[in-house]
Amino acid sequence: MPAPASGPRSVDRALDILDAVADTDRPVTAKALARRLGCSLSTVYHLLGPLTGRGHLTRTGEGYVPGPRAVALHRSFQRQLGAGLGAAELLRRVRETAGLPAYLTVYRDGRITMIDSTTPATAQDDPFAPGPEVRAHATAHGKMLLAQLPRAVRHRYLDSHGMARLTERTITGAERFEAELVRVRGDGVAVSIGEADPAYACLAVPLTPPGDGGPGRVAHALSVSLPAEDFPRRHGEVRAVLTREAARSVSGGRRP
């Protein structure tokens, strides 16, 4: 029988276990984890011990689920990226005023992440769930954040993440995308209609003044989503809500 993983390999497998549990909607058994990782059941139990002991996972009668430590890590992540009480209040106001899901997205050190939203955690149909944003070129919040970056920094991001065609509306050409970002900077509002998901449109405004995009640079975008079919009649109203609430947040010293 193979010896339990140790050293860096053990760390990788422990993180694989966390990812496997986080990526499912139901408890995951140790046997299922062993099959997914392609390792022995004894190795999986060897790694599950400290993960459950430290609260990163919890064992239930049906299998393993995220533990209470996940909540603390999530809150720390949000706090360090600027999603404090001011951000939560801002999202709540936008949600109540526009009657639409509101989101807070951040760029830091080459990554774009949606860090908070007004959508309940139990929702299954939200097209823009919190987490790493892999469709930045096709979303309004992604466009807004990329538009704030220097050209060289933006190109490094796009070279690293690519510009996959997600729908027939997705912009995948570099020159056309640059022209789109020029429009975003001039207009102060980014728009995506069916580019990331054919059924949805989104609008975004900046919450952070322009910066140099260097190490430690953090930029925020405020956005909402709505059915694409509703965009023609609601885009003016929604844009007004976003720009007003963003200005109110910044002027009131509550910027994320």
PDB file of C-alpha atoms in Angstrom:
ATOM      1  CA  MET A   1       0.000   0.000   0.000  1.00  0.00           C
ATOM      2  CA  PRO A   2       1.457   3.448  -0.927  1.00  0.00           C
ATOM      3  CA  ALA A   3       2.641   5.599   1.950  1.00  0.00           C
ATOM      4  CA  PRO A   4       0.530   8.675   2.768  1.00  0.00           C
ATOM      5  CA  ALA A   5       1.555  11.771   0.842  1.00  0.00           C
ATOM      6  CA  SER A   6       3.989  14.076   2.598  1.00  0.00           C
ATOM      7  CA  GLY A   7       5.703  17.391   1.932  1.00  0.00           C
ATOM      8  CA  PRO A   8       4.624  19.571  -1.010  1.00  0.00           C
ATOM      9  CA  ARG A   9       2.732  16.664  -2.596  1.00  0.00           C
ATOM     10  CA  SER A  10       0.689  16.364   0.562  1.00  0.00           C
ATOM     11  CA  VAL A  11      -0.124  20.065   0.456  1.00  0.00           C
ATOM     12  CA  ASP A  12      -1.255  19.807  -3.177  1.00  0.00           C
ATOM     13  CA  ARG A  13      -3.510  16.868  -2.408  1.00  0.00           C
ATOM     14  CA  ALA A  14      -4.997  18.558   0.638  1.00  0.00           C
ATOM     15  CA  LEU A  15      -5.840  21.571  -1.519  1.00  0.00           C
ATOM     16  CA  ASP A  16      -7.289  19.232  -4.152  1.00  0.00           C
ATOM     17  CA  ILE A  17      -9.560  17.811  -1.463  1.00  0.00           C
ATOM     18  CA  LEU A  18     -10.715  21.284  -0.433  1.00  0.00           C
ATOM     19  CA  ASP A  19     -11.418  22.195  -4.062  1.00  0.00           C
ATOM     20  CA  ALA A  20     -13.305  18.942  -4.658  1.00  0.00           C
ATOM     21  CA  VAL A  21     -15.556  19.519  -1.653  1.00  0.00           C
ATOM     22  CA  ALA A  22     -16.077  23.194  -2.492  1.00  0.00           C
ATOM     23  CA  ASP A  23     -17.032  22.467  -6.102  1.00  0.00           C
ATOM     24  CA  THR A  24     -19.989  20.216  -5.282  1.00  0.00           C
ATOM     25  CA  ASP A  25     -23.451  20.912  -3.874  1.00  0.00           C
ATOM     26  CA  ARG A  26     -23.576  17.737  -1.788  1.00  0.00           C
ATOM     27  CA  PRO A  27     -21.360  16.058   0.825  1.00  0.00           C
ATOM     28  CA  VAL A  28     -18.441  14.116  -0.672  1.00  0.00           C
ATOM     29  CA  THR A  29     -17.360  10.755   0.728  1.00  0.00           C
ATOM     30  CA  ALA A  30     -13.754   9.806   1.353  1.00  0.00           C
ATOM     31  CA  LYS A  31     -14.042   7.065  -1.274  1.00  0.00           C
ATOM     32  CA  ALA A  32     -15.259   9.559  -3.865  1.00  0.00           C
ATOM     33  CA  LEU A  33     -12.358  11.868  -3.005  1.00  0.00           C
ATOM     34  CA  ALA A  34      -9.877   9.015  -3.398  1.00  0.00           C
ATOM     35  CA  ARG A  35     -11.287   8.213  -6.839  1.00  0.00           C
ATOM     36  CA  ARG A  36     -11.155  11.838  -7.900  1.00  0.00           C
ATOM     37  CA  LEU A  37      -7.577  12.330  -6.692  1.00  0.00           C
ATOM     38  CA  GLY A  38      -6.432   8.972  -7.982  1.00  0.00           C
ATOM     39  CA  CYS A  39      -4.851   7.973  -4.685  1.00  0.00           C
ATOM     40  CA  SER A  40      -5.420   5.487  -1.892  1.00  0.00           C
ATOM     41  CA  LEU A  41      -8.199   5.795   0.664  1.00  0.00           C
ATOM     42  CA  SER A  42      -5.588   5.780   3.461  1.00  0.00           C
ATOM     43  CA  THR A  43      -3.933   8.856   1.921  1.00  0.00           C
ATOM     44  CA  VAL A  44      -7.251  10.676   1.792  1.00  0.00           C
ATOM     45  CA  TYR A  45      -8.011   9.882   5.445  1.00  0.00           C
ATOM     46  CA  HIS A  46      -4.472  10.980   6.364  1.00  0.00           C
ATOM     47  CA  LEU A  47      -5.207  14.405   4.857  1.00  0.00           C
ATOM     48  CA  LEU A  48      -8.812  14.674   6.029  1.00  0.00           C
ATOM     49  CA  GLY A  49      -7.678  14.480   9.649  1.00  0.00           C
ATOM     50  CA  PRO A  50      -5.994  17.921   9.855  1.00  0.00           C
ATOM     51  CA  LEU A  51      -8.484  19.491   7.456  1.00  0.00           C
ATOM     52  CA  THR A  52     -11.411  18.559   9.716  1.00  0.00           C
ATOM     53  CA  GLY A  53      -9.405  19.196  12.878  1.00  0.00           C
ATOM     54  CA  ARG A  54      -8.666  22.764  11.812  1.00  0.00           C
ATOM     55  CA  GLY A  55     -12.257  23.375  10.754  1.00  0.00           C
ATOM     56  CA  HIS A  56     -11.685  23.651   7.010  1.00  0.00           C
ATOM     57  CA  LEU A  57     -13.964  20.642   6.472  1.00  0.00           C
ATOM     58  CA  THR A  58     -16.729  19.031   8.503  1.00  0.00           C
ATOM     59  CA  ARG A  59     -17.638  15.342   8.445  1.00  0.00           C
ATOM     60  CA  THR A  60     -21.349  14.542   8.210  1.00  0.00           C
ATOM     61  CA  GLY A  61     -23.222  11.265   7.941  1.00  0.00           C
ATOM     62  CA  GLU A  62     -23.245  11.617   4.139  1.00  0.00           C
ATOM     63  CA  GLY A  63     -19.684  12.806   3.627  1.00  0.00           C
ATOM     64  CA  TYR A  64     -17.510  15.897   3.929  1.00  0.00           C
ATOM     65  CA  VAL A  65     -18.676  19.507   3.545  1.00  0.00           C
ATOM     66  CA  PRO A  66     -16.921  22.889   3.978  1.00  0.00           C
ATOM     67  CA  GLY A  67     -16.234  23.663   7.609  1.00  0.00           C
ATOM     68  CA  PRO A  68     -16.634  26.821   9.712  1.00  0.00           C
ATOM     69  CA  ARG A  69     -13.098  27.961   8.936  1.00  0.00           C
ATOM     70  CA  ALA A  70     -14.230  28.580   5.346  1.00  0.00           C
ATOM     71  CA  VAL A  71     -16.472  31.383   6.606  1.00  0.00           C
ATOM     72  CA  ALA A  72     -13.592  33.094   8.414  1.00  0.00           C
ATOM     73  CA  LEU A  73     -11.344  32.832   5.363  1.00  0.00           C
ATOM     74  CA  HIS A  74     -14.060  34.250   3.139  1.00  0.00           C
ATOM     75  CA  ARG A  75     -14.657  37.191   5.455  1.00  0.00           C
ATOM     76  CA  SER A  76     -10.929  37.878   5.706  1.00  0.00           C
ATOM     77  CA  PHE A  77     -10.645  37.760   1.931  1.00  0.00           C
ATOM     78  CA  GLN A  78     -13.495  40.244   1.521  1.00  0.00           C
ATOM     79  CA  ARG A  79     -12.165  42.522   4.251  1.00  0.00           C
ATOM     80  CA  GLN A  80      -8.669  42.702   2.794  1.00  0.00           C
ATOM     81  CA  LEU A  81     -10.068  43.500  -0.650  1.00  0.00           C
ATOM     82  CA  GLY A  82     -12.327  46.242   0.636  1.00  0.00           C
ATOM     83  CA  ALA A  83     -15.721  44.554   0.969  1.00  0.00           C
ATOM     84  CA  GLY A  84     -16.543  45.854   4.425  1.00  0.00           C
ATOM     85  CA  LEU A  85     -19.771  47.173   5.902  1.00  0.00           C
ATOM     86  CA  GLY A  86     -19.716  50.140   3.513  1.00  0.00           C
ATOM     87  CA  ALA A  87     -19.651  47.816   0.519  1.00  0.00           C
ATOM     88  CA  ALA A  88     -22.468  45.675   1.902  1.00  0.00           C
ATOM     89  CA  GLU A  89     -24.598  48.788   2.445  1.00  0.00           C
ATOM     90  CA  LEU A  90     -23.820  50.022  -1.060  1.00  0.00           C
ATOM     91  CA  LEU A  91     -24.873  46.724  -2.631  1.00  0.00           C
ATOM     92  CA  ARG A  92     -28.050  46.671  -0.547  1.00  0.00           C
ATOM     93  CA  ARG A  93     -29.025  50.182  -1.710  1.00  0.00           C
ATOM     94  CA  VAL A  94     -28.459  49.309  -5.355  1.00  0.00           C
ATOM     95  CA  ARG A  95     -30.454  46.115  -4.985  1.00  0.00           C
ATOM     96  CA  GLU A  96     -33.382  47.889  -3.356  1.00  0.00           C
ATOM     97  CA  THR A  97     -33.365  50.858  -5.741  1.00  0.00           C
ATOM     98  CA  ALA A  98     -32.892  49.009  -9.021  1.00  0.00           C
ATOM     99  CA  GLY A  99     -34.586  45.775  -7.997  1.00  0.00           C
ATOM    100  CA  LEU A 100     -31.690  43.852  -9.540  1.00  0.00           C
ATOM    101  CA  PRO A 101     -28.785  41.738  -8.252  1.00  0.00           C
ATOM    102  CA  ALA A 102     -25.785  43.931  -7.387  1.00  0.00           C
ATOM    103  CA  TYR A 103     -22.129  42.895  -7.365  1.00  0.00           C
ATOM    104  CA  LEU A 104     -18.742  44.125  -6.161  1.00  0.00           C
ATOM    105  CA  THR A 105     -15.721  43.036  -8.200  1.00  0.00           C
ATOM    106  CA  VAL A 106     -12.050  43.762  -7.592  1.00  0.00           C
ATOM    107  CA  TYR A 107      -8.785  43.721  -9.526  1.00  0.00           C
ATOM    108  CA  ARG A 108      -5.588  43.101  -7.589  1.00  0.00           C
ATOM    109  CA  ASP A 109      -2.181  41.923  -8.758  1.00  0.00           C
ATOM    110  CA  GLY A 110      -3.294  40.398 -12.024  1.00  0.00           C
ATOM    111  CA  ARG A 111      -6.517  38.803 -10.766  1.00  0.00           C
ATOM    112  CA  ILE A 112     -10.159  39.808 -11.117  1.00  0.00           C
ATOM    113  CA  THR A 113     -12.512  38.436  -8.486  1.00  0.00           C
ATOM    114  CA  MET A 114     -16.158  39.014  -7.677  1.00  0.00           C
ATOM    115  CA  ILE A 115     -16.014  39.350  -3.912  1.00  0.00           C
ATOM    116  CA  ASP A 116     -19.613  40.069  -2.927  1.00  0.00           C
ATOM    117  CA  SER A 117     -23.151  40.170  -4.278  1.00  0.00           C
ATOM    118  CA  THR A 118     -26.730  40.500  -3.109  1.00  0.00           C
ATOM    119  CA  THR A 119     -27.649  37.101  -4.538  1.00  0.00           C
ATOM    120  CA  PRO A 120     -28.399  34.500  -1.823  1.00  0.00           C
ATOM    121  CA  ALA A 121     -25.754  31.823  -1.435  1.00  0.00           C
ATOM    122  CA  THR A 122     -28.412  29.192  -2.130  1.00  0.00           C
ATOM    123  CA  ALA A 123     -29.233  30.601  -5.574  1.00  0.00           C
ATOM    124  CA  GLN A 124     -28.437  28.206  -8.408  1.00  0.00           C
ATOM    125  CA  ASP A 125     -29.180  30.380 -11.436  1.00  0.00           C
ATOM    126  CA  ASP A 126     -27.075  33.505 -10.881  1.00  0.00           C
ATOM    127  CA  PRO A 127     -24.856  33.963 -13.966  1.00  0.00           C
ATOM    128  CA  PHE A 128     -22.325  36.023 -12.010  1.00  0.00           C
ATOM    129  CA  ALA A 129     -21.537  34.121  -8.825  1.00  0.00           C
ATOM    130  CA  PRO A 130     -18.807  35.377  -6.446  1.00  0.00           C
ATOM    131  CA  GLY A 131     -15.375  33.908  -7.030  1.00  0.00           C
ATOM    132  CA  PRO A 132     -12.558  34.168  -9.573  1.00  0.00           C
ATOM    133  CA  GLU A 133     -13.763  35.878 -12.742  1.00  0.00           C
ATOM    134  CA  VAL A 134     -12.602  33.921 -15.789  1.00  0.00           C
ATOM    135  CA  ARG A 135     -14.831  35.866 -18.239  1.00  0.00           C
ATOM    136  CA  ALA A 136     -13.601  39.390 -17.575  1.00  0.00           C
ATOM    137  CA  HIS A 137     -13.421  40.275 -21.270  1.00  0.00           C
ATOM    138  CA  ALA A 138     -17.117  39.412 -21.640  1.00  0.00           C
ATOM    139  CA  THR A 139     -18.594  41.049 -18.516  1.00  0.00           C
ATOM    140  CA  ALA A 140     -19.293  44.685 -17.714  1.00  0.00           C
ATOM    141  CA  HIS A 141     -17.421  44.551 -14.413  1.00  0.00           C
ATOM    142  CA  GLY A 142     -14.433  42.914 -16.101  1.00  0.00           C
ATOM    143  CA  LYS A 143     -14.363  45.521 -18.857  1.00  0.00           C
ATOM    144  CA  MET A 144     -14.561  48.343 -16.324  1.00  0.00           C
ATOM    145  CA  LEU A 145     -11.638  47.008 -14.316  1.00  0.00           C
ATOM    146  CA  LEU A 146      -9.507  46.249 -17.382  1.00  0.00           C
ATOM    147  CA  ALA A 147     -10.238  49.716 -18.762  1.00  0.00           C
ATOM    148  CA  GLN A 148      -8.629  51.235 -15.666  1.00  0.00           C
ATOM    149  CA  LEU A 149      -5.337  49.413 -16.176  1.00  0.00           C
ATOM    150  CA  PRO A 150      -2.350  50.580 -18.221  1.00  0.00           C
ATOM    151  CA  ARG A 151      -2.260  48.987 -21.669  1.00  0.00           C
ATOM    152  CA  ALA A 152       0.782  46.805 -20.904  1.00  0.00           C
ATOM    153  CA  VAL A 153      -0.753  45.481 -17.681  1.00  0.00           C
ATOM    154  CA  ARG A 154      -4.053  44.812 -19.432  1.00  0.00           C
ATOM    155  CA  HIS A 155      -2.320  42.939 -22.250  1.00  0.00           C
ATOM    156  CA  ARG A 156      -0.475  40.737 -19.752  1.00  0.00           C
ATOM    157  CA  TYR A 157      -3.799  39.921 -18.116  1.00  0.00           C
ATOM    158  CA  LEU A 158      -5.481  39.035 -21.407  1.00  0.00           C
ATOM    159  CA  ASP A 159      -2.473  37.030 -22.613  1.00  0.00           C
ATOM    160  CA  SER A 160      -2.626  35.031 -19.387  1.00  0.00           C
ATOM    161  CA  HIS A 161      -6.400  34.486 -19.241  1.00  0.00           C
ATOM    162  CA  GLY A 162      -7.336  34.520 -22.912  1.00  0.00           C
ATOM    163  CA  MET A 163     -10.493  35.834 -24.586  1.00  0.00           C
ATOM    164  CA  ALA A 164     -12.662  32.769 -25.106  1.00  0.00           C
ATOM    165  CA  ARG A 165     -15.742  33.054 -27.289  1.00  0.00           C
ATOM    166  CA  LEU A 166     -18.611  32.397 -24.863  1.00  0.00           C
ATOM    167  CA  THR A 167     -21.510  33.508 -27.062  1.00  0.00           C
ATOM    168  CA  GLU A 168     -21.894  34.897 -30.562  1.00  0.00           C
ATOM    169  CA  ARG A 169     -21.673  38.393 -29.033  1.00  0.00           C
ATOM    170  CA  THR A 170     -18.381  37.891 -27.179  1.00  0.00           C
ATOM    171  CA  ILE A 171     -15.586  40.227 -28.265  1.00  0.00           C
ATOM    172  CA  THR A 172     -12.490  38.117 -28.930  1.00  0.00           C
ATOM    173  CA  GLY A 173     -10.383  40.391 -31.161  1.00  0.00           C
ATOM    174  CA  ALA A 174      -7.692  42.506 -29.462  1.00  0.00           C
ATOM    175  CA  GLU A 175      -8.243  45.656 -31.551  1.00  0.00           C
ATOM    176  CA  ARG A 176     -11.997  45.581 -31.168  1.00  0.00           C
ATOM    177  CA  PHE A 177     -11.668  45.003 -27.441  1.00  0.00           C
ATOM    178  CA  GLU A 178      -9.296  47.965 -27.080  1.00  0.00           C
ATOM    179  CA  ALA A 179     -11.828  50.124 -28.913  1.00  0.00           C
ATOM    180  CA  GLU A 180     -14.515  48.891 -26.522  1.00  0.00           C
ATOM    181  CA  LEU A 181     -12.408  49.915 -23.520  1.00  0.00           C
ATOM    182  CA  VAL A 182     -11.818  53.365 -25.011  1.00  0.00           C
ATOM    183  CA  ARG A 183     -15.597  53.722 -25.124  1.00  0.00           C
ATOM    184  CA  VAL A 184     -15.871  52.492 -21.515  1.00  0.00           C
ATOM    185  CA  ARG A 185     -13.343  55.047 -20.281  1.00  0.00           C
ATOM    186  CA  GLY A 186     -15.050  57.846 -22.168  1.00  0.00           C
ATOM    187  CA  ASP A 187     -18.562  56.889 -21.096  1.00  0.00           C
ATOM    188  CA  GLY A 188     -17.771  55.958 -17.498  1.00  0.00           C
ATOM    189  CA  VAL A 189     -20.060  52.924 -17.767  1.00  0.00           C
ATOM    190  CA  ALA A 190     -19.293  49.444 -19.100  1.00  0.00           C
ATOM    191  CA  VAL A 191     -21.988  47.341 -20.741  1.00  0.00           C
ATOM    192  CA  SER A 192     -22.205  43.691 -21.717  1.00  0.00           C
ATOM    193  CA  ILE A 193     -25.287  42.376 -23.507  1.00  0.00           C
ATOM    194  CA  GLY A 194     -25.298  38.621 -23.924  1.00  0.00           C
ATOM    195  CA  GLU A 195     -21.498  38.450 -24.135  1.00  0.00           C
ATOM    196  CA  ALA A 196     -20.905  36.181 -21.143  1.00  0.00           C
ATOM    197  CA  ASP A 197     -24.358  34.572 -21.055  1.00  0.00           C
ATOM    198  CA  PRO A 198     -26.843  35.021 -23.912  1.00  0.00           C
ATOM    199  CA  ALA A 199     -29.744  35.492 -21.499  1.00  0.00           C
ATOM    200  CA  TYR A 200     -28.211  38.307 -19.422  1.00  0.00           C
ATOM    201  CA  ALA A 201     -26.908  41.838 -19.692  1.00  0.00           C
ATOM    202  CA  CYS A 202     -24.823  43.704 -17.125  1.00  0.00           C
ATOM    203  CA  LEU A 203     -23.708  47.269 -16.461  1.00  0.00           C
ATOM    204  CA  ALA A 204     -20.782  48.441 -14.316  1.00  0.00           C
ATOM    205  CA  VAL A 205     -19.279  51.666 -13.001  1.00  0.00           C
ATOM    206  CA  PRO A 206     -15.922  52.278 -11.281  1.00  0.00           C
ATOM    207  CA  LEU A 207     -15.541  52.743  -7.537  1.00  0.00           C
ATOM    208  CA  THR A 208     -11.812  53.447  -7.623  1.00  0.00           C
ATOM    209  CA  PRO A 209      -9.988  56.440  -9.152  1.00  0.00           C
ATOM    210  CA  PRO A 210      -7.413  55.717 -11.898  1.00  0.00           C
ATOM    211  CA  GLY A 211      -4.068  54.366 -10.681  1.00  0.00           C
ATOM    212  CA  ASP A 212      -0.771  53.162 -12.065  1.00  0.00           C
ATOM    213  CA  GLY A 213      -1.745  49.477 -12.089  1.00  0.00           C
ATOM    214  CA  GLY A 214       1.498  48.546 -10.367  1.00  0.00           C
ATOM    215  CA  PRO A 215       2.135  46.084  -7.525  1.00  0.00           C
ATOM    216  CA  GLY A 216      -0.548  46.285  -4.873  1.00  0.00           C
ATOM    217  CA  ARG A 217      -2.969  48.096  -7.183  1.00  0.00           C
ATOM    218  CA  VAL A 218      -6.569  47.483  -6.133  1.00  0.00           C
ATOM    219  CA  ALA A 219      -9.525  48.636  -8.229  1.00  0.00           C
ATOM    220  CA  HIS A 220     -13.234  48.058  -7.632  1.00  0.00           C
ATOM    221  CA  ALA A 221     -16.288  47.965  -9.882  1.00  0.00           C
ATOM    222  CA  LEU A 222     -19.972  48.101  -8.968  1.00  0.00           C
ATOM    223  CA  SER A 223     -22.343  46.259 -11.292  1.00  0.00           C
ATOM    224  CA  VAL A 224     -25.823  44.816 -11.753  1.00  0.00           C
ATOM    225  CA  SER A 225     -27.262  42.137 -14.018  1.00  0.00           C
ATOM    226  CA  LEU A 226     -30.647  41.899 -15.699  1.00  0.00           C
ATOM    227  CA  PRO A 227     -32.344  39.801 -18.379  1.00  0.00           C
ATOM    228  CA  ALA A 228     -30.997  40.803 -21.800  1.00  0.00           C
ATOM    229  CA  GLU A 229     -34.547  41.294 -23.070  1.00  0.00           C
ATOM    230  CA  ASP A 230     -35.108  43.982 -20.416  1.00  0.00           C
ATOM    231  CA  PHE A 231     -31.984  45.958 -21.247  1.00  0.00           C
ATOM    232  CA  PRO A 232     -33.447  48.240 -23.970  1.00  0.00           C
ATOM    233  CA  ARG A 233     -36.162  49.656 -21.718  1.00  0.00           C
ATOM    234  CA  ARG A 234     -34.208  49.673 -18.434  1.00  0.00           C
ATOM    235  CA  HIS A 235     -30.615  50.578 -19.265  1.00  0.00           C
ATOM    236  CA  GLY A 236     -31.072  54.324 -18.693  1.00  0.00           C
ATOM    237  CA  GLU A 237     -32.730  53.836 -15.321  1.00  0.00           C
ATOM    238  CA  VAL A 238     -30.182  51.248 -14.192  1.00  0.00           C
ATOM    239  CA  ARG A 239     -27.251  53.371 -15.303  1.00  0.00           C
ATOM    240  CA  ALA A 240     -28.591  56.307 -13.293  1.00  0.00           C
ATOM    241  CA  VAL A 241     -28.866  54.164 -10.156  1.00  0.00           C
ATOM    242  CA  LEU A 242     -25.313  52.849 -10.508  1.00  0.00           C
ATOM    243  CA  THR A 243     -23.687  56.220 -11.158  1.00  0.00           C
ATOM    244  CA  ARG A 244     -25.641  57.909  -8.365  1.00  0.00           C
ATOM    245  CA  GLU A 245     -24.880  55.263  -5.755  1.00  0.00           C
ATOM    246  CA  ALA A 246     -21.222  55.006  -6.759  1.00  0.00           C
ATOM    247  CA  ALA A 247     -20.825  58.791  -6.475  1.00  0.00           C
ATOM    248  CA  ARG A 248     -22.633  58.765  -3.143  1.00  0.00           C
ATOM    249  CA  SER A 249     -20.352  56.039  -1.836  1.00  0.00           C
ATOM    250  CA  VAL A 250     -17.158  57.825  -2.860  1.00  0.00           C
ATOM    251  CA  SER A 251     -18.241  61.292  -1.712  1.00  0.00           C
ATOM    252  CA  GLY A 252     -19.426  59.896   1.597  1.00  0.00           C
ATOM    253  CA  GLY A 253     -16.081  58.281   2.328  1.00  0.00           C
ATOM    254  CA  ARG A 254     -17.540  54.797   2.137  1.00  0.00           C
ATOM    255  CA  ARG A 255     -15.623  53.664  -0.945  1.00  0.00           C
ATOM    256  CA  PRO A 256     -14.629  49.992  -0.680  1.00  0.00           C
TER     257      PRO A 256
END
